[in-house]
XYZ file of C-alpha atoms in Angstrom:
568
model
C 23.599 27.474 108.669
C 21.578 29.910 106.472
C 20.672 31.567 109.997
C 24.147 32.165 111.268
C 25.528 33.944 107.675
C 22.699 35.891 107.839
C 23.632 37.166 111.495
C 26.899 37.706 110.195
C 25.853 39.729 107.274
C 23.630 41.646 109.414
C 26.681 42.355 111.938
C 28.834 43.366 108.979
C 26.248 45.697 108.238
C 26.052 47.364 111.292
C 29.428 47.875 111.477
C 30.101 49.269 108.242
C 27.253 51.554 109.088
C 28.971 52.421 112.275
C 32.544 53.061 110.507
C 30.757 54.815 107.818
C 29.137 57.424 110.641
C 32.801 57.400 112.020
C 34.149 58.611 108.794
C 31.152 60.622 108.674
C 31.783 62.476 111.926
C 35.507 62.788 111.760
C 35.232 64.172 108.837
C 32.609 66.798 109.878
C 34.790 67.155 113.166
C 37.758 68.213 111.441
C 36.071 70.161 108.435
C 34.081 71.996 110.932
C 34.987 71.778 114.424
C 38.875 71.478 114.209
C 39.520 74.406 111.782
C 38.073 76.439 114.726
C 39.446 75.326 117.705
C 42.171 77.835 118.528
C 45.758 76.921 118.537
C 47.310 76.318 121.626
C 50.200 78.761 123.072
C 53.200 76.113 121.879
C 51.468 75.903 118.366
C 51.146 79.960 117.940
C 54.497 79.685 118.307
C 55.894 77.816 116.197
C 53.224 79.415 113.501
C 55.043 82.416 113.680
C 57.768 83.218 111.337
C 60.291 86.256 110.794
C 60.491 87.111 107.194
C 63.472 90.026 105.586
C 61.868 92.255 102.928
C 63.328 94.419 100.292
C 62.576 96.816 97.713
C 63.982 98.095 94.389
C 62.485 99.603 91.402
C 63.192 98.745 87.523
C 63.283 101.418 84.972
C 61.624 99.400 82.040
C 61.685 100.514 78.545
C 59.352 98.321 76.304
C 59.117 96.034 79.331
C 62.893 95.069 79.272
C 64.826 96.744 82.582
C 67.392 99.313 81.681
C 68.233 100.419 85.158
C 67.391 99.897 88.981
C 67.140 102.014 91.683
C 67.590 101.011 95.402
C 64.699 102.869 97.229
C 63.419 106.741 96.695
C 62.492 109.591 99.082
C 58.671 111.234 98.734
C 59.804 112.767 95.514
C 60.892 109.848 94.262
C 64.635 110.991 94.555
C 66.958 108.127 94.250
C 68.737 106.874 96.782
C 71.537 104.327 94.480
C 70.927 103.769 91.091
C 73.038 101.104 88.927
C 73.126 98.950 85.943
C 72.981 95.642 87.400
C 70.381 95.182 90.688
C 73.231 92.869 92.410
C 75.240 96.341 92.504
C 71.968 98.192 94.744
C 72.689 98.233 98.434
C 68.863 97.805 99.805
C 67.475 98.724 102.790
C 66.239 95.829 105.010
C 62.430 95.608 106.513
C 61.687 93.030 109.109
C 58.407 91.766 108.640
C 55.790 88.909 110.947
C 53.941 85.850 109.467
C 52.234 83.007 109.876
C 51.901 79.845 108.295
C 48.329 79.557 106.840
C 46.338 76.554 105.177
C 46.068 77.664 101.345
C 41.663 76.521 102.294
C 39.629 77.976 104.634
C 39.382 74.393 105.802
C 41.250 71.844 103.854
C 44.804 71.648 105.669
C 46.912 72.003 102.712
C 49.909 74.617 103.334
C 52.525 74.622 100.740
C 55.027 76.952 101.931
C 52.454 79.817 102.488
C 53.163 82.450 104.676
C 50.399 85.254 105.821
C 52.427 88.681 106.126
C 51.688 92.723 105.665
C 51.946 94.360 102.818
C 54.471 97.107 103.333
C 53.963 98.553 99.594
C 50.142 100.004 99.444
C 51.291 103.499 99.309
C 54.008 103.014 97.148
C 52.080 101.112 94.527
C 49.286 103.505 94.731
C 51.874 106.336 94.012
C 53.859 104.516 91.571
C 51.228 104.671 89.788
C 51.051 108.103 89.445
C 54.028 108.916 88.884
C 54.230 106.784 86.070
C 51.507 108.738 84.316
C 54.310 111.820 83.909
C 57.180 109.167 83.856
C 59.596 112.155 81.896
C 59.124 114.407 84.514
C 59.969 111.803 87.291
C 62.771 110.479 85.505
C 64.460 114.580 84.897
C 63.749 114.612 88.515
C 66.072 111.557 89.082
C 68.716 113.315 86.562
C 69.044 116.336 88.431
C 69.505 114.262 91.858
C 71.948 112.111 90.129
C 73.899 115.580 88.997
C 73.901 116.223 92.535
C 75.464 112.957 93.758
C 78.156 112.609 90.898
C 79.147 116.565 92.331
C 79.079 114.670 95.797
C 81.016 111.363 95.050
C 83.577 113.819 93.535
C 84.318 115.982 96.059
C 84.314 112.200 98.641
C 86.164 110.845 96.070
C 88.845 113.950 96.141
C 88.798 113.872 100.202
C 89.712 110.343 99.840
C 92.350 110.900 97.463
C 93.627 113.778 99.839
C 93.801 111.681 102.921
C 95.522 108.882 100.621
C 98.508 111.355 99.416
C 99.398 112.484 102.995
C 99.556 109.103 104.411
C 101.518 106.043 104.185
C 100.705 102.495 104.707
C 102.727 102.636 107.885
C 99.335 104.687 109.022
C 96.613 102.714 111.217
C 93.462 102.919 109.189
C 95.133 103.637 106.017
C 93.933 100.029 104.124
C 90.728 100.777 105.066
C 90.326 104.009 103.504
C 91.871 102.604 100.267
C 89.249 99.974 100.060
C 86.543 102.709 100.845
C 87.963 105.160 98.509
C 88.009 102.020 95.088
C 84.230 101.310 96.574
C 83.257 105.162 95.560
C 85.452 104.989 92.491
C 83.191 102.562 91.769
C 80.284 104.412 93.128
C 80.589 107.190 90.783
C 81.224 105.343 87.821
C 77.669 103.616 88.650
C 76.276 107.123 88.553
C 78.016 108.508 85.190
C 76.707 105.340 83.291
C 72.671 105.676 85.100
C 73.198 109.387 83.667
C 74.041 108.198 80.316
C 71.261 105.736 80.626
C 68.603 108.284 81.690
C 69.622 110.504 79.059
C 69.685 108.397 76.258
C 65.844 107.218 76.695
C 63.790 107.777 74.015
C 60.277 108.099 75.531
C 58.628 107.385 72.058
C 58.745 103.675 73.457
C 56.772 102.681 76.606
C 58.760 103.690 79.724
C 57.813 102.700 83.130
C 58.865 102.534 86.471
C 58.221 98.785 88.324
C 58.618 97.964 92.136
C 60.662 94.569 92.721
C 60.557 92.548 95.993
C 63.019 90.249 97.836
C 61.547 88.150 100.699
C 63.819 85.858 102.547
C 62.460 83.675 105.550
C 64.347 83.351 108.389
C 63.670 79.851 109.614
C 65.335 77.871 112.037
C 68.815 79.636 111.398
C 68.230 79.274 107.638
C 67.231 81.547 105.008
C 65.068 80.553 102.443
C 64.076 82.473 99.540
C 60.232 83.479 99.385
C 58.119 85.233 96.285
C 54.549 86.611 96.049
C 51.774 84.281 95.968
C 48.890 86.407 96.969
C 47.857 89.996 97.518
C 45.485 91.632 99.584
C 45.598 94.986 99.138
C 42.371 96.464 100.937
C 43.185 94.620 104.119
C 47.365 95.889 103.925
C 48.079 91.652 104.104
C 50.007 89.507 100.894
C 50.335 85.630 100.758
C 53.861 84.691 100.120
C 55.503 80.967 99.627
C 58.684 79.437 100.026
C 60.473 79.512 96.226
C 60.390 75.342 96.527
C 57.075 75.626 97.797
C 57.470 73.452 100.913
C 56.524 73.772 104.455
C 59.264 73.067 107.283
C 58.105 69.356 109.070
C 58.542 71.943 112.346
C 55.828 74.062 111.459
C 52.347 74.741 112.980
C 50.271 75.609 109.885
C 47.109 77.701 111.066
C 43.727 77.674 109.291
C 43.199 80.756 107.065
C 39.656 81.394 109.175
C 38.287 83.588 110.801
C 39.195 81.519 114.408
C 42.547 82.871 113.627
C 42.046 86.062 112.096
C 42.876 88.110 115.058
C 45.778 86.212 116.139
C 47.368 86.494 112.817
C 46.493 90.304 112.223
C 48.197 91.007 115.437
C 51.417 89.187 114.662
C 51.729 90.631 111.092
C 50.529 94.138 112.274
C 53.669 93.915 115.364
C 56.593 94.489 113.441
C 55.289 94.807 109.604
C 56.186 99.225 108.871
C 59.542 99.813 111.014
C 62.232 100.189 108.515
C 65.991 99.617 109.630
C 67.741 102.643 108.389
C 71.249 101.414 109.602
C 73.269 98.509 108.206
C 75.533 97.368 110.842
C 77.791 93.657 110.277
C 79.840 92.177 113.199
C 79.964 92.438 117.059
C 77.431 94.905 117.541
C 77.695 94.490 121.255
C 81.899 95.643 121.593
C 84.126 94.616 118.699
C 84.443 95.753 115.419
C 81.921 96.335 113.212
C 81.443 98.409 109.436
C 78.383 100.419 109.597
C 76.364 102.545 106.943
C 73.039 104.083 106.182
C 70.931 105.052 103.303
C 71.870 108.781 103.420
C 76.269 108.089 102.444
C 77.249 107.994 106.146
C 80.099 105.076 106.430
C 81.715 103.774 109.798
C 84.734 100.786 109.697
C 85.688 100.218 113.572
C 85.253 99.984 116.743
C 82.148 99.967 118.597
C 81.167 99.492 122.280
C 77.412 99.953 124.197
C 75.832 101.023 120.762
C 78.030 103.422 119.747
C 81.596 104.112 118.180
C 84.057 104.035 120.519
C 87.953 103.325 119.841
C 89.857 103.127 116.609
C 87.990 103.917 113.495
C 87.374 105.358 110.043
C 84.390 107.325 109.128
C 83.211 109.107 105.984
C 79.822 111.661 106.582
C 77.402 112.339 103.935
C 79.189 115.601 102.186
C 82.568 113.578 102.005
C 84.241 114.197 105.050
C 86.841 111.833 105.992
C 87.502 111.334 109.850
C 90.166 108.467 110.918
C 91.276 108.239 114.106
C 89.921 107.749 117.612
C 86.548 108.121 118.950
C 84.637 108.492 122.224
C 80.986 108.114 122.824
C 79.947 108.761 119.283
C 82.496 111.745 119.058
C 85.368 111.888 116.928
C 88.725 112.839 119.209
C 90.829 112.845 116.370
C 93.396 111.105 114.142
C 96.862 110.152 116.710
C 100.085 110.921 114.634
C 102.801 108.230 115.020
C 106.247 110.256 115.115
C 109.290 109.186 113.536
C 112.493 109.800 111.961
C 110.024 109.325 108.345
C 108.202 112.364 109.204
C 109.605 116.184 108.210
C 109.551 118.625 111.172
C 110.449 122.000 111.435
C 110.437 124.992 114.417
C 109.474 128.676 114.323
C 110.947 131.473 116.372
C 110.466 134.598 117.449
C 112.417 136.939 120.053
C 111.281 134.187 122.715
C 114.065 131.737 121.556
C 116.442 134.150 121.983
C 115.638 135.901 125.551
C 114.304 134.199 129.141
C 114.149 136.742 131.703
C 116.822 138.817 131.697
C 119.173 136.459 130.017
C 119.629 136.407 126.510
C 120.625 133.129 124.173
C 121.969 133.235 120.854
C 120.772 130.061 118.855
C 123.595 127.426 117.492
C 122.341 126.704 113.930
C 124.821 124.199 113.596
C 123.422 121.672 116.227
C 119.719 122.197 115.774
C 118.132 118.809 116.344
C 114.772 118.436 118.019
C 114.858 116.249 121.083
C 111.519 116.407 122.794
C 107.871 117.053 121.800
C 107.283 118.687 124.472
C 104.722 117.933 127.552
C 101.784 119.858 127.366
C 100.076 117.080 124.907
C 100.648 113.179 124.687
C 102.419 112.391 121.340
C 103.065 108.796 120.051
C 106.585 108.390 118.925
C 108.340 105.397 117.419
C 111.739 105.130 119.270
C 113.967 108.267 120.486
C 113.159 111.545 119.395
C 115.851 113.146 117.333
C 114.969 114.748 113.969
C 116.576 116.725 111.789
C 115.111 120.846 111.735
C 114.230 120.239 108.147
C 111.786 124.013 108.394
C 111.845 127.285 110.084
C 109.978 130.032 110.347
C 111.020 133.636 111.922
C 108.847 136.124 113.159
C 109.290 139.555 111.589
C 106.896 141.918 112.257
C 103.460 142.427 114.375
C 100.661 144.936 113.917
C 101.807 148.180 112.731
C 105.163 148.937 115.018
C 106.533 145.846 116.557
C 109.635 144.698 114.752
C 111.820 140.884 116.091
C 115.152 142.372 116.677
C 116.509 138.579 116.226
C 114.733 138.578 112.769
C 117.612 139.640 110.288
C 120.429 137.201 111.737
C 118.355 134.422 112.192
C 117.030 134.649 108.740
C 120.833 135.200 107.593
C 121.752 131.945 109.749
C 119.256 130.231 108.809
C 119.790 130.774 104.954
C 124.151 129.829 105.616
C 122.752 126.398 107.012
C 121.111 125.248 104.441
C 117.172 125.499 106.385
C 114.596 126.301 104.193
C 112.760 128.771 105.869
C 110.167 131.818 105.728
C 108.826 135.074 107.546
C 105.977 135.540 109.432
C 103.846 138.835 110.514
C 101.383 138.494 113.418
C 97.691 140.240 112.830
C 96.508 142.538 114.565
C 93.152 143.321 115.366
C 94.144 147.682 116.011
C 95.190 148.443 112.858
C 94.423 148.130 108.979
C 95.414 145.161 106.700
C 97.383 147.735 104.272
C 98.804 149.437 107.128
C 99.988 146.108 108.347
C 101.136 144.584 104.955
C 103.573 147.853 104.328
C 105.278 147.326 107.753
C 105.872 143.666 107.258
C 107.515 144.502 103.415
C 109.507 146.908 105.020
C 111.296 144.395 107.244
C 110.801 140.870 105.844
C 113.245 139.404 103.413
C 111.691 137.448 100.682
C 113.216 136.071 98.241
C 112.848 133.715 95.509
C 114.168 130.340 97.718
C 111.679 130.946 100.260
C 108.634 130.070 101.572
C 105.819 131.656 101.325
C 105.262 134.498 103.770
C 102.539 133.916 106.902
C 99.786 135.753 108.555
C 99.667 134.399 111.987
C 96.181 135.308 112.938
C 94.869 134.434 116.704
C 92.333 137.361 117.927
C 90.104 136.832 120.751
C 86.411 136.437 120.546
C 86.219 140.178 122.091
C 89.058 141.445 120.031
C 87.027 140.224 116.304
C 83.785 141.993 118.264
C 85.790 144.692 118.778
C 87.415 145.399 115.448
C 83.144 145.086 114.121
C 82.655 141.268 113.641
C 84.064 138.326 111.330
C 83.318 140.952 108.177
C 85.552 143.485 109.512
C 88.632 140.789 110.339
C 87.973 139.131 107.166
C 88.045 142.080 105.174
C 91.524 143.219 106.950
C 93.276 139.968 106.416
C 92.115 139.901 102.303
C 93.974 142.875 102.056
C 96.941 141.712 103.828
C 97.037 138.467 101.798
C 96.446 140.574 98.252
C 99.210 142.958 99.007
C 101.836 140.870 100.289
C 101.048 137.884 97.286
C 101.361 141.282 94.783
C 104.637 142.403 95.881
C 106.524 139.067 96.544
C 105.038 136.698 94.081
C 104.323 134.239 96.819
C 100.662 133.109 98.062
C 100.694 133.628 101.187
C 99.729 130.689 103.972
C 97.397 131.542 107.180
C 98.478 130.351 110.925
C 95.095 129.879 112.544
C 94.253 127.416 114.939
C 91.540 124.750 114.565
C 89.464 126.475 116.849
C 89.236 129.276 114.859
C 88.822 127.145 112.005
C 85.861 125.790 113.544
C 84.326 129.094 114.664
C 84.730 131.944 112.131
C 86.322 130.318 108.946
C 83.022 129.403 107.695
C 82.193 132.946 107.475
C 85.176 133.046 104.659
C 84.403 130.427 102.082
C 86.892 132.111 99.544
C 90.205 132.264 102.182
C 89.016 128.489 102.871
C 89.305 127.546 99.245
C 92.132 129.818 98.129
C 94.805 129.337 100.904
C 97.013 126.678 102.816
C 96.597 126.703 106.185
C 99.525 125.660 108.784
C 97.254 124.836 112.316
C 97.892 125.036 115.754
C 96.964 122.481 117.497
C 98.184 121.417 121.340
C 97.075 117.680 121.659
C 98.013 114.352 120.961
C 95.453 114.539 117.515
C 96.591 115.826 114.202
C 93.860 118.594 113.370
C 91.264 117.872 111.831
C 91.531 119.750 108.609
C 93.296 120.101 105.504
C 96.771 121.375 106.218
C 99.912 122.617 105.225
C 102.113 122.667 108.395
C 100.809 121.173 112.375
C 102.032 123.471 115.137
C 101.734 120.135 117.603
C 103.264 121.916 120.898
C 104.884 125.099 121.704
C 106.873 123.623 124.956
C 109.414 121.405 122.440
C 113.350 120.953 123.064
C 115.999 121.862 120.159
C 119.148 121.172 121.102
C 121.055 124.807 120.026
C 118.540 126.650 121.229
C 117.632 127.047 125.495
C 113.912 128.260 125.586
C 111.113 126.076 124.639
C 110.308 126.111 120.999
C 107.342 125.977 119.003
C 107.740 122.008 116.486
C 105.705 122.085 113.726
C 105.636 118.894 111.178
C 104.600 118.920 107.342
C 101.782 117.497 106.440
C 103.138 114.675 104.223
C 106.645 112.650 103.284
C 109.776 113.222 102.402
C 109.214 113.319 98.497
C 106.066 115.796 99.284
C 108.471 118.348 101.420
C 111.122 118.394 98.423
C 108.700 118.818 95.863
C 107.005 121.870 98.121
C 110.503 123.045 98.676
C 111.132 123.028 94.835
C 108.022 124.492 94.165
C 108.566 127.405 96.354
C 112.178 127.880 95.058
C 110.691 128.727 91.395
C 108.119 130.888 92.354
């Protein structure tokens, strides 16, 4: 009996000597053997994580934040600056992980993620600049100046576009959100100004860098923070904000096994910065689309590009809303309809075709066609009213319209507002020309204001000595004739010439309405009094084809004008 426990102790022994080596062994195989087996394909992958990164900074005064800034150039120029950090539009980094053991052996993960660390430069120059933080924050003043000059003058093109359009107008809801957005926009900048300005640098100023990781996971996003840094090697540990690790997750050792396998995955993707932001069907739908720099895009977009119907604003304020092709704005189509105010001008051409000769009757004018040589849009049958005219008078130096005097009588005994018009020429002098087109035009105080009609050749401007020389001419056309009648006068160009020389006259741009030709089926792109829109249009009362021109706003805009140039 004593002999058989005793072989039973003495088995028990054994085996708790052999489970104890077990332990012993397992324990050594996964503290030392299984940390540095490497991970097979399947369990790389599902290591590997995708992780969205953004950056702000904090203006701090005694370490509370007074202001925030979405991102800054080399010289620490801001990009968007407001009160609250929810208001800051940030630009989005894509950055690579891995989920690493928190041990270089131990498996124990909590929610940590091995990434890059996008910010060495910037902290390292941070730094610096926070050692002269006045000088970097006058800096920021003066580039805030700059964009409260440029929200104003966006802000103003907005407005523009909004007072000649209607609601009836495709786009137009879209450009009134845009337009309350940079309302908005510069109100932002007017209180960071006020902020900047009123900072009294006897108190500890600084200038802090804030992060936002989110991980994209398994078609969620989960909000990440800083858990580690590593600055010399470029690499930061971040965790999930609940600190948890997804059950789906491959956790990899933090060894040196995996080392190279997780330098190249954070290394792949960690410095390319996206630039664009761009939400809906990038591939052909509509999407809104914006960068960093102020350039805006609501629309249409097909094969990477904008292509249809769509509303753009540049960065210097431009506003563009219409129809585009391959990246290229065609222009803004024009719906017509009875709403709209048209009007004609004439010359000797409405009167004569061939050898025949037509005398115009003023007391059935109604435009019935648009003509053919561009597509226009019209809603229902075209029949409006000749609400405008405009009569040729003179040219150059000697040419005189023989029609001019009755049609401007006619014109006046029917009730059609209507004006006089001289056409430039490139042979003679601006007074020269000025004092023949006072000698015939009658101006008086109901009408509108007189036009140059200027449309000289490339070789013609060369000719005359350059843009200086036909610039020069026309300024002293416009001074005399605004001296002697008391009316500004408005310049007939077309948009190619707007595009072309214009430039070359800032103060003509600034100081004078333009009415443009333009043959198409898009309004011109431009600010504009009157749109020539075809010269091959139908008036009923009058047989030759006739130039149809339309005002550039609505009915209580074309009164108002009308008034306006009635008590000048």
């Amino acid at each position: 009996m004593l002999f058989a426990k005793w072989e039973v102790t003495k088995q028990m022994k054994r085996l708790t000597k052999i489970a104890l080596l077990t332990v012993v062994l397992a324990a050594i195989f996964f503290l030392f053997v299984f940390p540095f087996l490497p991970p097979r394909e399947y369990q790389q992958q599902r290591a590997v994580v995708e992780i969205e990164y953004q950056r702000y900074y904090a203006v701090t005064q005694d370490g509370k934040p007074i202001l925030y800034i979405s991102g800054i150039d080399r010289n620490f120029n801001p990009n968007q600056v407001a009160l609250s950090p929810d208001s800051l539009e940030l630009e989005t980094q894509k950055l690579r992980g891995c989920w690493v053991s928190k041990y270089l052996l131990l498996p124990h993960c909590g929610g940590r993620i091995m990434t890059a660390n996008p910010d060495t430069a910037i902290i390292n120059r941070l730094a610096l600049l926070n050692n002269d933080i006045k000088s970097t924050l006058d800096q920021n003043i003066a580039k805030l100046c700059a964009d409260s000059a440029q929200l104003s003058w966006k802000t103003d093109e907005l407005d523009y576009y909004m007072d000649r359009h209607s609601v009836t107008d495709a786009g137009y809801n879209n450009v009134g959100s845009y337009a309350a957005d940079m309302i908005e926009a510069r109100e932002d900048v007017s209180q960071a100004l006020a902020v900047l300005r009123s900072i009294d640098y006897k108190k500890r100023i600084s200038i802090e860098l804030r992060r936002k990781y989110t991980l994209l996971y398994n078609g969620k996003r989960i909000p990440c923070e800083i858990s580690e840094m590593e600055v010399e090697n470029h690499r930061q540990m971040i965790r999930t904000a609940d600190k948890t690790t997804p059950d789906s997750a491959y956790v990899l050792y933090n060894n040196i096994v995996n080392d190279d396998f997780i330098e190249d995955v954070i290394r792949s993707k960690a410095m390319p910065h996206k630039t664009v932001s761009i939400t809906g069907n990038t591939d052909s739908g509509h999407v809104v689309w914006k960068d960093i720099n102020g350039n805006f895009y609501d629309g249409m977009w097909e094969n990477g590009m904008r292509n249809g119907f769509g509303f753009a604003v540049d960065s210097t304020g431009k506003v563009r809303v219409g129809e585009w092709k391959d990246d290229k704005y065609r222009g803004e189509r024009m719906l017509h309809s009875q709403e709209r105010i048209y009007g004609i001008d004439i010359a000797r051409y409405q009167h004569e075709q061939g050898r025949r000769r037509y005398k115009i009757d003023w007391k059935n004018l109604r435009i019935t066609s648009l003509g053919s040589i561009s597509k226009q849009k019209s809603s229902g049958k075209v029949d409006y009213p000749v609400s405008f005219c405009y009569i040729k008078a003179t040219e150059g130096t000697t040419v005189t319209n023989s029609y001019y005097d009755a049609d401007y009588r006619e014109a006046h005994r029917h009730g059609i507002p209507c004006g006089s018009y001289h056409f430039f020429s490139t042979k003679s002098s601006g007074k020269e020309q000025a004092a023949h087109f006072l000698s015939v035009a009658k101006i008086t105080k109901n009408d509108f204001p007189p036009v140059l009609d200027i449309e000289p050749s490339a070789g013609q401007i060369a000719a005359m000595g350059g843009t200086e020389a036909l610039f020069k001419a026309v300024r002293t056309w416009l001074n005399i004739v605004e001296q002697r009648t008391g009316h500004r006068p408005i310049l007939y160009i077309s948009q190619m010439f707007v595009r072309k020389y214009l430039d070359d006259a800032p103060d003509l741009k600034k100081k004078y309405q333009v009415w443009i030709a333009r043959y198409g089926e898009y309004r011109p792109d431009v600010r504009l009094l009157f749109w020539q829109l075809c010269p091959d249009g139908r008036v009923s009362g009058i047989v030759p084809q006739v130039d149809i021109n339309v005002f550039n706003g609505d009915r209580e805009q074309f009164e108002e004008y009308v008034r306006n140039s009635s008590n000048r």
